[in-house]
Amino acid sequence: MTTETVGSVEASASGPTSTGSRATMILGIVTLVALGVLVLFGLILSPADESQGDSVRIMYVHVPSATLSYVGCFLTAIGSAVYLWRKSQWWELVAYAGAEVAALFTAFTLITGMLWGRPTWGVYWVWDARLTSEALLMLLLLGYLAVRRLAADYEVRAKRAAIIGLLLVPNVIIVRQSVQWWRTLHQTPTISLSGAEIQGLMLFSLFTGFVAITLVFIWMVIHRFRVAWLEEQLEAEGLDTAIAERRAEGVIS
Amino acid sequence: MKARVAVMFMLSDAWLIARKDLKLEIRSRVAINQVIPFALLVLVLFAFALDPDRGLLEKATPGLYWIAVLFSGLLAMQRAFSLEAADGVTDALRLSGLSPSGIYLGKTLSVAVQLLVLEFLLGVGVAVLYGASITGWLLLMATVVVATAAISTAGTLFGVVAAGLRVRETLLPLLLLPVLAPVLIGATRAFEAALSGTPSEGWPWVGLMSLFAVVYAVAGIFGFGPLMEES
């Protein structure tokens, strides 16, 4: 009798009701196919580099994930801004999902970078501009996630995290600039606007890498968002149920 | 006209808060009795870690100086908000009708004044203990001013993000230190440039740190209101 007052249906009408859907299932399949194509081109069809040998193949996942770690930060900043402006929980959760996936991609970039650096430079880590700013980006994201996961009311942690999320972009720009001035050893960007340095099959493999890793990124953000959304709904629903139960008790006595 | 009145109120509120915080600091003597001795302790510990006879200290002086400033400054920033944590002062501040931007600027000013005192004493400390010879005064002074502005604007903003939480003591360093990394790099390089007699290399850093301070001041002025509403 009291279950009708639980407004779970209307609450979740504006968001996902499960972690899967037909569209994302197709997206998932496409992503897997793209990863297969990437493996084919990256590991088998593309030639080894003249100077770096086979280790150059790490580039096909390293460069796209580095780019997407920055995309994730932008997503977090945009989501945080809209949340602060409109108080939209949907966007807040987009920011959260973006930050978590960005942290994952940053970690992946750092690990693949170190594995690539060892055979190329002879060491796992050098204090060059891009490595250092990526490491700082990781720490900034961990700070955001630490605040977002505080044991506090949703409003409190969401608002505080959103301020940090909003500052991620200016932070990243200043950090990059400062570290760039501080030191620059890294090779210049592989692809520049004036024309690519790598050509042919290697360039195509890198392109495949961008497509596949971007699909992985999108798939992850969507699913992380859905899980976060359902978690928040569950919490709200639990509260609604508890209130309804208390009311029912009052009616009986 | 309206905007000008709002700015006037904001500045007078800021002055009020800064005076209140500094008066509390002077009367409680926590900064004098604990923060400053801690800062000097850090200088002595660096000497233990890097053998003073090998000339490492002298070479690393700018970096060590700014690390000491950051670590002891963190203590001062924790203080700025633990002052408000007791006796429901946060609620009282919210009810006082002072403009949140004014409260932010006031707290920033009070932190900046404390940092300046700390930096002066640490400067004397490195000159005496590490035997640093000081040159390039103009650049040194400019660096101290903009770095202090950068540290206090960002520190106050992240201070309120961490304020009122049970985990604030551990959260603030995690949030603030990566953010202040560019300031540490910039201030250290600018000091190195001044001390090595090539001040022209230091001025771009002063510019970068000024930009940093402006970004955080703007974020604080607009972000402090929403942050003070809850918690």
Short mmCIF file of C-alpha atoms in Angstrom, two decimals:
data_model
loop_
_atom_site.label_atom_id
_atom_site.label_comp_id
_atom_site.label_asym_id
_atom_site.label_seq_id
_atom_site.Cartn_x
_atom_site.Cartn_y
_atom_site.Cartn_z
CA MET A 1 0.00 0.00 0.00
CA THR A 2 2.72 2.44 0.95
CA THR A 3 5.03 1.26 -1.80
CA GLU A 4 3.16 3.45 -4.29
CA THR A 5 4.44 6.55 -2.54
CA VAL A 6 8.02 5.53 -3.26
CA GLY A 7 8.85 7.68 -6.22
CA SER A 8 11.55 5.54 -7.76
CA VAL A 9 9.98 5.45 -11.21
CA GLU A 10 9.66 9.19 -11.65
CA ALA A 11 13.06 9.81 -10.06
CA SER A 12 14.88 7.59 -12.50
CA ALA A 13 12.86 8.62 -15.52
CA SER A 14 15.40 11.29 -16.44
CA GLY A 15 18.38 8.96 -16.15
CA PRO A 16 19.41 5.40 -16.90
CA THR A 17 17.59 2.50 -15.24
CA SER A 18 20.34 -0.07 -15.73
CA THR A 19 24.02 -0.16 -16.61
CA GLY A 20 23.39 -1.64 -20.04
CA SER A 21 21.35 -0.69 -23.07
CA ARG A 22 21.12 -1.82 -26.65
CA ALA A 23 23.06 1.21 -27.89
CA THR A 24 25.98 0.74 -25.52
CA MET A 25 26.03 -2.99 -26.23
CA ILE A 26 26.59 -2.16 -29.90
CA LEU A 27 29.15 0.45 -28.83
CA GLY A 28 30.90 -2.21 -26.78
CA ILE A 29 31.05 -4.61 -29.71
CA VAL A 30 32.37 -1.87 -32.01
CA THR A 31 34.99 -1.02 -29.36
CA LEU A 32 36.15 -4.63 -29.18
CA VAL A 33 36.38 -4.83 -32.96
CA ALA A 34 38.36 -1.57 -33.01
CA LEU A 35 40.73 -2.93 -30.37
CA GLY A 36 41.16 -6.05 -32.50
CA VAL A 37 42.01 -3.91 -35.52
CA LEU A 38 44.45 -1.94 -33.35
CA VAL A 39 46.19 -5.13 -32.27
CA LEU A 40 46.38 -6.24 -35.89
CA PHE A 41 47.87 -2.98 -37.15
CA GLY A 42 49.87 -2.06 -34.06
CA LEU A 43 51.52 -5.40 -33.41
CA ILE A 44 51.54 -7.17 -36.78
CA LEU A 45 51.04 -5.02 -39.89
CA SER A 46 52.91 -1.83 -38.96
CA PRO A 47 56.71 -1.94 -39.36
CA ALA A 48 59.20 -1.61 -36.53
CA ASP A 49 60.88 1.77 -36.17
CA GLU A 50 64.35 2.24 -37.66
CA SER A 51 65.88 3.59 -34.47
CA GLN A 52 63.50 2.41 -31.73
CA GLY A 53 62.67 -1.05 -33.04
CA ASP A 54 59.56 -2.79 -31.77
CA SER A 55 59.23 -0.58 -28.71
CA VAL A 56 57.73 2.14 -30.91
CA ARG A 57 54.50 0.12 -30.92
CA ILE A 58 53.71 1.37 -27.41
CA MET A 59 53.06 4.72 -29.05
CA TYR A 60 49.79 3.45 -30.55
CA VAL A 61 48.21 3.20 -27.09
CA HIS A 62 50.37 5.70 -25.18
CA VAL A 63 49.71 8.82 -27.25
CA PRO A 64 45.91 8.34 -27.51
CA SER A 65 45.53 7.65 -23.78
CA ALA A 66 47.58 10.75 -22.92
CA THR A 67 45.29 12.85 -25.11
CA LEU A 68 42.16 11.32 -23.60
CA SER A 69 43.38 11.91 -20.06
CA TYR A 70 43.21 15.62 -20.90
CA VAL A 71 39.81 15.17 -22.54
CA GLY A 72 38.60 13.60 -19.30
CA CYS A 73 39.78 16.66 -17.38
CA PHE A 74 37.85 18.96 -19.70
CA LEU A 75 34.77 16.80 -19.23
CA THR A 76 35.15 17.11 -15.47
CA ALA A 77 35.59 20.88 -15.67
CA ILE A 78 32.53 21.27 -17.91
CA GLY A 79 30.40 18.99 -15.72
CA SER A 80 31.51 20.85 -12.58
CA ALA A 81 30.72 24.23 -14.13
CA VAL A 82 27.23 23.17 -15.19
CA TYR A 83 26.61 21.64 -11.76
CA LEU A 84 27.61 24.84 -9.97
CA TRP A 85 25.53 26.91 -12.36
CA ARG A 86 22.38 24.78 -12.72
CA LYS A 87 22.59 22.43 -9.70
CA SER A 88 22.17 19.53 -12.11
CA GLN A 89 23.05 16.19 -10.56
CA TRP A 90 23.29 14.63 -14.00
CA TRP A 91 26.21 16.90 -14.89
CA GLU A 92 27.84 16.43 -11.52
CA LEU A 93 27.92 12.71 -12.12
CA VAL A 94 29.30 13.26 -15.63
CA ALA A 95 32.13 15.24 -13.99
CA TYR A 96 32.72 12.45 -11.49
CA ALA A 97 32.72 9.73 -14.14
CA GLY A 98 35.03 11.85 -16.31
CA ALA A 99 37.51 12.37 -13.48
CA GLU A 100 37.63 8.72 -12.54
CA VAL A 101 38.19 7.55 -16.11
CA ALA A 102 40.71 10.36 -16.64
CA ALA A 103 42.65 9.19 -13.58
CA LEU A 104 42.70 5.67 -15.02
CA PHE A 105 43.93 6.92 -18.40
CA THR A 106 46.56 9.11 -16.73
CA ALA A 107 47.86 6.11 -14.79
CA PHE A 108 47.88 4.05 -17.97
CA THR A 109 49.75 6.82 -19.80
CA LEU A 110 52.36 7.01 -17.05
CA ILE A 111 52.86 3.25 -16.99
CA THR A 112 53.10 2.85 -20.77
CA GLY A 113 55.35 5.92 -20.88
CA MET A 114 57.73 4.38 -18.35
CA LEU A 115 57.76 1.07 -20.20
CA TRP A 116 58.55 2.95 -23.39
CA GLY A 117 61.14 5.15 -21.72
CA ARG A 118 63.18 2.26 -20.38
CA PRO A 119 64.29 0.87 -23.79
CA THR A 120 64.35 4.30 -25.47
CA TRP A 121 66.03 6.53 -22.91
CA GLY A 122 67.50 3.80 -20.72
CA VAL A 123 65.56 4.91 -17.64
CA TYR A 124 61.96 4.58 -16.49
CA TRP A 125 61.60 8.19 -15.54
CA VAL A 126 63.10 11.47 -16.69
CA TRP A 127 62.09 14.84 -15.36
CA ASP A 128 60.92 16.25 -18.61
CA ALA A 129 58.00 18.57 -19.13
CA ARG A 130 55.37 16.15 -20.30
CA LEU A 131 56.07 13.36 -17.85
CA THR A 132 56.11 15.76 -14.94
CA SER A 133 52.91 17.53 -15.91
CA GLU A 134 51.15 14.20 -16.47
CA ALA A 135 52.25 13.08 -12.99
CA LEU A 136 50.96 16.32 -11.48
CA LEU A 137 47.70 15.89 -13.39
CA MET A 138 47.35 12.48 -11.76
CA LEU A 139 47.81 14.03 -8.31
CA LEU A 140 45.28 16.79 -9.06
CA LEU A 141 42.75 14.17 -10.16
CA LEU A 142 43.39 12.13 -7.02
CA GLY A 143 42.67 15.27 -5.00
CA TYR A 144 39.36 15.74 -6.80
CA LEU A 145 38.43 12.10 -6.26
CA ALA A 146 39.42 12.26 -2.58
CA VAL A 147 37.00 15.15 -2.05
CA ARG A 148 34.27 13.58 -4.16
CA ARG A 149 34.43 10.38 -2.12
CA LEU A 150 34.39 12.05 1.29
CA ALA A 151 32.13 10.55 3.90
CA ALA A 152 29.84 13.59 3.92
CA ASP A 153 26.46 14.68 2.58
CA TYR A 154 26.07 14.53 -1.18
CA GLU A 155 25.64 18.32 -1.43
CA VAL A 156 28.82 18.99 0.56
CA ARG A 157 31.13 16.70 -1.35
CA ALA A 158 29.58 17.47 -4.74
CA LYS A 159 29.94 21.22 -4.34
CA ARG A 160 33.48 21.12 -2.98
CA ALA A 161 34.57 18.63 -5.64
CA ALA A 162 32.96 20.81 -8.31
CA ILE A 163 35.09 23.81 -7.30
CA ILE A 164 38.21 21.66 -7.63
CA GLY A 165 36.94 20.19 -10.89
CA LEU A 166 36.35 23.65 -12.30
CA LEU A 167 39.90 24.67 -11.41
CA LEU A 168 41.37 21.57 -13.09
CA VAL A 169 41.67 23.23 -16.49
CA PRO A 170 43.46 26.47 -15.43
CA ASN A 171 45.59 24.32 -13.15
CA VAL A 172 46.61 21.98 -15.92
CA ILE A 173 47.45 24.93 -18.19
CA ILE A 174 49.60 26.63 -15.54
CA VAL A 175 51.27 23.38 -14.55
CA ARG A 176 52.10 22.57 -18.17
CA GLN A 177 53.46 26.03 -18.82
CA SER A 178 55.62 26.05 -15.70
CA VAL A 179 56.98 22.59 -16.26
CA GLN A 180 57.67 23.38 -19.90
CA TRP A 181 59.80 26.35 -18.91
CA TRP A 182 61.35 24.32 -16.18
CA ARG A 183 62.71 21.75 -18.53
CA THR A 184 62.23 20.38 -22.01
CA LEU A 185 63.92 17.17 -23.07
CA HIS A 186 61.02 15.23 -24.51
CA GLN A 187 60.94 14.79 -28.25
CA THR A 188 58.75 17.36 -29.96
CA PRO A 189 55.19 16.21 -30.60
CA THR A 190 55.05 13.41 -33.12
CA ILE A 191 52.20 14.92 -35.07
CA SER A 192 52.18 18.65 -35.54
CA LEU A 193 49.96 20.92 -37.56
CA SER A 194 52.68 21.49 -40.12
CA GLY A 195 52.73 17.85 -41.11
CA ALA A 196 53.31 14.43 -39.67
CA GLU A 197 56.79 13.06 -39.06
CA ILE A 198 55.66 9.48 -39.18
CA GLN A 199 54.07 8.21 -42.33
CA GLY A 200 52.21 5.45 -44.02
CA LEU A 201 51.24 2.39 -42.04
CA MET A 202 52.60 3.77 -38.77
CA LEU A 203 50.47 6.88 -39.06
CA PHE A 204 47.45 4.76 -39.88
CA SER A 205 48.14 2.51 -36.87
CA LEU A 206 48.31 5.57 -34.64
CA PHE A 207 45.01 6.73 -36.11
CA THR A 208 43.52 3.29 -35.34
CA GLY A 209 44.84 3.68 -31.82
CA PHE A 210 43.08 7.01 -31.43
CA VAL A 211 39.77 5.54 -32.64
CA ALA A 212 39.97 2.41 -30.47
CA ILE A 213 41.12 4.17 -27.28
CA THR A 214 38.52 6.92 -27.73
CA LEU A 215 35.81 4.26 -28.00
CA VAL A 216 37.11 2.61 -24.82
CA PHE A 217 37.03 6.01 -23.11
CA ILE A 218 33.45 6.74 -24.17
CA TRP A 219 32.27 3.29 -23.18
CA MET A 220 33.89 3.60 -19.76
CA VAL A 221 32.54 7.09 -19.05
CA ILE A 222 29.00 6.06 -19.99
CA HIS A 223 29.07 2.98 -17.79
CA ARG A 224 30.75 4.71 -14.89
CA PHE A 225 28.12 7.43 -15.11
CA ARG A 226 25.30 4.88 -15.05
CA VAL A 227 26.70 3.11 -12.02
CA ALA A 228 27.12 6.42 -10.17
CA TRP A 229 23.62 7.52 -11.15
CA LEU A 230 22.05 4.26 -9.96
CA GLU A 231 24.02 4.46 -6.71
CA GLU A 232 22.66 7.92 -5.99
CA GLN A 233 19.13 6.81 -6.91
CA LEU A 234 19.42 3.82 -4.61
CA GLU A 235 20.46 6.03 -1.76
CA ALA A 236 17.58 8.44 -2.37
CA GLU A 237 15.16 5.54 -2.72
CA GLY A 238 16.39 3.97 0.49
CA LEU A 239 15.67 7.24 2.25
CA ASP A 240 12.20 7.49 0.68
CA THR A 241 11.37 3.94 1.75
CA ALA A 242 12.52 4.59 5.29
CA ILE A 243 10.38 7.74 5.50
CA ALA A 244 7.37 5.89 4.05
CA GLU A 245 7.80 3.09 6.59
CA ARG A 246 7.94 5.52 9.48
CA ARG A 247 4.79 7.21 8.23
CA ALA A 248 3.01 3.84 7.96
CA GLU A 249 3.95 3.06 11.56
CA GLY A 250 2.42 6.33 12.65
CA VAL A 251 -0.86 5.56 10.85
CA ILE A 252 -1.25 2.13 12.46
CA SER A 253 -0.68 3.27 16.02
CA MET B 1 27.52 52.63 -9.00
CA LYS B 2 25.96 49.59 -7.37
CA ALA B 3 28.98 47.50 -8.25
CA ARG B 4 31.27 50.09 -6.70
CA VAL B 5 29.30 50.01 -3.44
CA ALA B 6 29.48 46.20 -3.41
CA VAL B 7 33.24 46.32 -3.91
CA MET B 8 33.58 48.88 -1.10
CA PHE B 9 31.62 46.61 1.25
CA MET B 10 33.67 43.63 0.19
CA LEU B 11 36.93 45.44 0.93
CA SER B 12 35.79 46.77 4.31
CA ASP B 13 34.57 43.27 5.26
CA ALA B 14 37.93 41.89 4.15
CA TRP B 15 39.74 44.41 6.35
CA LEU B 16 37.52 43.49 9.31
CA ILE B 17 38.18 39.76 8.92
CA ALA B 18 41.92 40.21 8.36
CA ARG B 19 42.21 42.37 11.48
CA LYS B 20 40.21 39.87 13.53
CA ASP B 21 42.36 36.93 12.38
CA LEU B 22 45.64 38.73 12.91
CA LYS B 23 44.57 39.95 16.34
CA LEU B 24 43.67 36.36 17.26
CA GLU B 25 47.03 35.22 15.95
CA ILE B 26 48.93 37.82 17.94
CA ARG B 27 47.03 37.08 21.14
CA SER B 28 47.11 33.28 20.87
CA ARG B 29 50.82 33.35 19.91
CA VAL B 30 50.50 30.02 18.07
CA ALA B 31 52.32 31.39 15.04
CA ILE B 32 55.14 32.78 17.15
CA ASN B 33 55.43 29.86 19.53
CA GLN B 34 54.93 26.99 17.11
CA VAL B 35 54.88 27.83 13.40
CA ILE B 36 58.05 29.91 13.31
CA PRO B 37 60.10 27.49 15.43
CA PHE B 38 58.85 24.71 13.14
CA ALA B 39 60.07 26.65 10.10
CA LEU B 40 63.51 27.10 11.63
CA LEU B 41 63.53 23.43 12.59
CA VAL B 42 62.96 22.52 8.94
CA LEU B 43 66.05 24.58 8.00
CA VAL B 44 68.13 22.72 10.57
CA LEU B 45 66.80 19.36 9.37
CA PHE B 46 67.80 20.16 5.79
CA ALA B 47 71.32 20.81 7.06
CA PHE B 48 71.34 17.38 8.70
CA ALA B 49 70.07 15.72 5.53
CA LEU B 50 72.47 17.51 3.16
CA ASP B 51 75.89 17.67 4.74
CA PRO B 52 76.73 21.41 5.08
CA ASP B 53 80.42 20.81 4.30
CA ARG B 54 79.82 19.60 0.76
CA GLY B 55 78.37 22.86 -0.51
CA LEU B 56 75.06 21.21 -1.36
CA LEU B 57 73.14 23.46 1.00
CA GLU B 58 74.35 26.61 -0.67
CA LYS B 59 73.45 25.30 -4.11
CA ALA B 60 70.02 24.12 -3.02
CA THR B 61 69.19 27.16 -0.90
CA PRO B 62 66.38 28.59 -3.10
CA GLY B 63 64.56 25.27 -3.28
CA LEU B 64 64.99 24.47 0.40
CA TYR B 65 63.82 27.95 1.32
CA TRP B 66 60.57 27.61 -0.61
CA ILE B 67 59.93 24.06 0.64
CA ALA B 68 60.31 25.38 4.17
CA VAL B 69 57.90 28.23 3.36
CA LEU B 70 55.33 25.81 1.91
CA PHE B 71 55.46 23.35 4.79
CA SER B 72 55.31 25.91 7.54
CA GLY B 73 52.77 27.94 5.54
CA LEU B 74 50.53 24.87 5.47
CA LEU B 75 50.42 25.00 9.25
CA ALA B 76 49.40 28.67 9.17
CA MET B 77 46.66 27.89 6.64
CA GLN B 78 45.31 25.00 8.71
CA ARG B 79 45.15 27.47 11.59
CA ALA B 80 43.18 30.04 9.59
CA PHE B 81 40.28 27.61 9.36
CA SER B 82 40.60 25.67 12.60
CA LEU B 83 40.04 29.08 14.24
CA GLU B 84 36.52 29.01 12.83
CA ALA B 85 35.84 25.35 13.54
CA ALA B 86 35.20 25.70 17.26
CA ASP B 87 32.11 27.09 19.01
CA GLY B 88 30.01 27.29 15.85
CA VAL B 89 31.95 30.28 14.59
CA THR B 90 31.34 29.17 11.01
CA ASP B 91 27.59 29.60 11.49
CA ALA B 92 28.14 32.93 13.20
CA LEU B 93 30.22 34.12 10.24
CA ARG B 94 27.50 33.01 7.85
CA LEU B 95 24.85 34.85 9.87
CA SER B 96 26.98 37.96 10.25
CA GLY B 97 25.96 39.25 6.84
CA LEU B 98 29.56 39.87 5.80
CA SER B 99 30.06 39.29 2.11
CA PRO B 100 31.63 35.85 1.44
CA SER B 101 34.08 37.42 -1.02
CA GLY B 102 35.11 39.81 1.74
CA ILE B 103 35.65 36.94 4.15
CA TYR B 104 37.76 35.20 1.52
CA LEU B 105 39.91 38.26 0.85
CA GLY B 106 40.27 38.96 4.56
CA LYS B 107 41.45 35.44 5.29
CA THR B 108 43.80 35.60 2.32
CA LEU B 109 45.24 38.87 3.57
CA SER B 110 45.78 37.52 7.06
CA VAL B 111 47.47 34.38 5.71
CA ALA B 112 49.61 36.54 3.41
CA VAL B 113 50.78 38.75 6.29
CA GLN B 114 51.74 35.68 8.32
CA LEU B 115 53.55 34.20 5.32
CA LEU B 116 55.49 37.43 4.80
CA VAL B 117 56.69 37.39 8.41
CA LEU B 118 57.60 33.72 8.02
CA GLU B 119 59.44 34.38 4.75
CA PHE B 120 61.40 37.25 6.27
CA LEU B 121 62.55 35.12 9.21
CA LEU B 122 63.36 32.17 6.94
CA GLY B 123 65.32 34.53 4.72
CA VAL B 124 67.41 35.64 7.66
CA GLY B 125 67.71 31.95 8.57
CA VAL B 126 69.14 30.83 5.24
CA ALA B 127 71.43 33.85 5.05
CA VAL B 128 72.90 33.03 8.47
CA LEU B 129 72.73 29.23 8.57
CA TYR B 130 73.42 28.37 4.93
CA GLY B 131 75.72 31.33 4.27
CA ALA B 132 73.72 32.42 1.22
CA SER B 133 74.94 35.71 -0.21
CA ILE B 134 72.03 37.82 -1.27
CA THR B 135 71.96 39.68 -4.57
CA GLY B 136 69.29 40.86 -6.98
CA TRP B 137 67.10 42.51 -4.37
CA LEU B 138 64.46 43.79 -6.75
CA LEU B 139 63.74 40.35 -8.20
CA LEU B 140 63.88 38.74 -4.77
CA MET B 141 61.32 41.18 -3.38
CA ALA B 142 59.01 40.83 -6.41
CA THR B 143 59.21 37.03 -6.17
CA VAL B 144 58.39 37.07 -2.47
CA VAL B 145 55.37 39.32 -3.04
CA VAL B 146 53.81 37.39 -5.94
CA ALA B 147 54.63 33.97 -4.51
CA THR B 148 53.01 34.99 -1.23
CA ALA B 149 49.95 36.19 -3.11
CA ALA B 150 49.80 32.93 -5.06
CA ILE B 151 50.21 30.70 -2.01
CA SER B 152 47.70 32.59 0.12
CA THR B 153 44.97 32.93 -2.56
CA ALA B 154 45.12 29.21 -3.43
CA GLY B 155 45.70 28.15 0.17
CA THR B 156 42.66 30.02 1.46
CA LEU B 157 40.41 28.62 -1.27
CA PHE B 158 41.50 25.04 -0.67
CA GLY B 159 41.43 25.70 3.07
CA VAL B 160 37.69 26.28 2.92
CA VAL B 161 37.23 23.25 0.65
CA ALA B 162 38.78 21.13 3.41
CA ALA B 163 37.28 23.09 6.31
CA GLY B 164 34.77 21.48 8.64
CA LEU B 165 35.64 17.95 7.58
CA ARG B 166 36.99 15.30 9.87
CA VAL B 167 39.82 14.59 7.43
CA ARG B 168 40.88 18.22 6.89
CA GLU B 169 44.42 17.88 8.25
CA THR B 170 45.30 15.18 5.76
CA LEU B 171 43.16 16.50 2.92
CA LEU B 172 44.59 20.03 2.68
CA PRO B 173 48.19 19.04 1.85
CA LEU B 174 46.97 16.51 -0.73
CA LEU B 175 44.85 19.16 -2.45
CA LEU B 176 47.13 22.13 -2.10
CA LEU B 177 50.67 20.92 -2.73
CA PRO B 178 50.16 19.65 -6.32
CA VAL B 179 48.33 22.87 -7.11
CA LEU B 180 51.21 24.93 -5.70
CA ALA B 181 53.82 22.98 -7.65
CA PRO B 182 54.10 25.72 -10.33
CA VAL B 183 54.62 28.30 -7.59
CA LEU B 184 57.36 26.22 -6.03
CA ILE B 185 59.08 25.82 -9.40
CA GLY B 186 58.63 29.49 -10.29
CA ALA B 187 59.74 30.94 -6.96
CA THR B 188 62.76 28.64 -6.83
CA ARG B 189 63.87 29.46 -10.38
CA ALA B 190 63.36 33.18 -9.81
CA PHE B 191 65.44 33.05 -6.62
CA GLU B 192 68.16 31.11 -8.42
CA ALA B 193 68.18 33.71 -11.18
CA ALA B 194 68.45 36.54 -8.65
CA LEU B 195 71.20 34.89 -6.61
CA SER B 196 73.24 33.91 -9.66
CA GLY B 197 73.13 37.46 -11.02
CA THR B 198 70.96 36.80 -14.08
CA PRO B 199 67.68 38.46 -13.05
CA SER B 200 66.30 38.59 -16.60
CA GLU B 201 65.69 34.82 -16.42
CA GLY B 202 63.57 35.28 -13.32
CA TRP B 203 60.99 37.79 -14.50
CA PRO B 204 58.90 35.40 -16.67
CA TRP B 205 58.38 33.33 -13.52
CA VAL B 206 57.15 36.38 -11.64
CA GLY B 207 54.63 36.87 -14.46
CA LEU B 208 53.46 33.26 -14.30
CA MET B 209 53.01 33.42 -10.53
CA SER B 210 51.05 36.68 -10.84
CA LEU B 211 48.73 34.97 -13.32
CA PHE B 212 48.33 32.10 -10.88
CA ALA B 213 47.46 34.49 -8.04
CA VAL B 214 44.88 36.30 -10.19
CA VAL B 215 43.21 33.03 -11.27
CA TYR B 216 42.89 31.86 -7.69
CA ALA B 217 41.80 35.21 -6.35
CA VAL B 218 38.97 35.32 -8.90
CA ALA B 219 38.02 31.69 -8.17
CA GLY B 220 38.02 32.45 -4.46
CA ILE B 221 35.98 35.63 -4.72
CA PHE B 222 33.26 33.85 -6.69
CA GLY B 223 33.54 30.37 -5.20
CA PHE B 224 33.61 31.23 -1.52
CA GLY B 225 29.91 32.06 -1.31
CA PRO B 226 28.63 28.66 -2.52
CA LEU B 227 31.22 26.90 -0.37
CA MET B 228 30.17 28.75 2.76
CA GLU B 229 26.46 28.05 2.27
CA GLU B 230 26.68 24.41 3.24
CA SER B 231 28.99 22.33 5.45
#
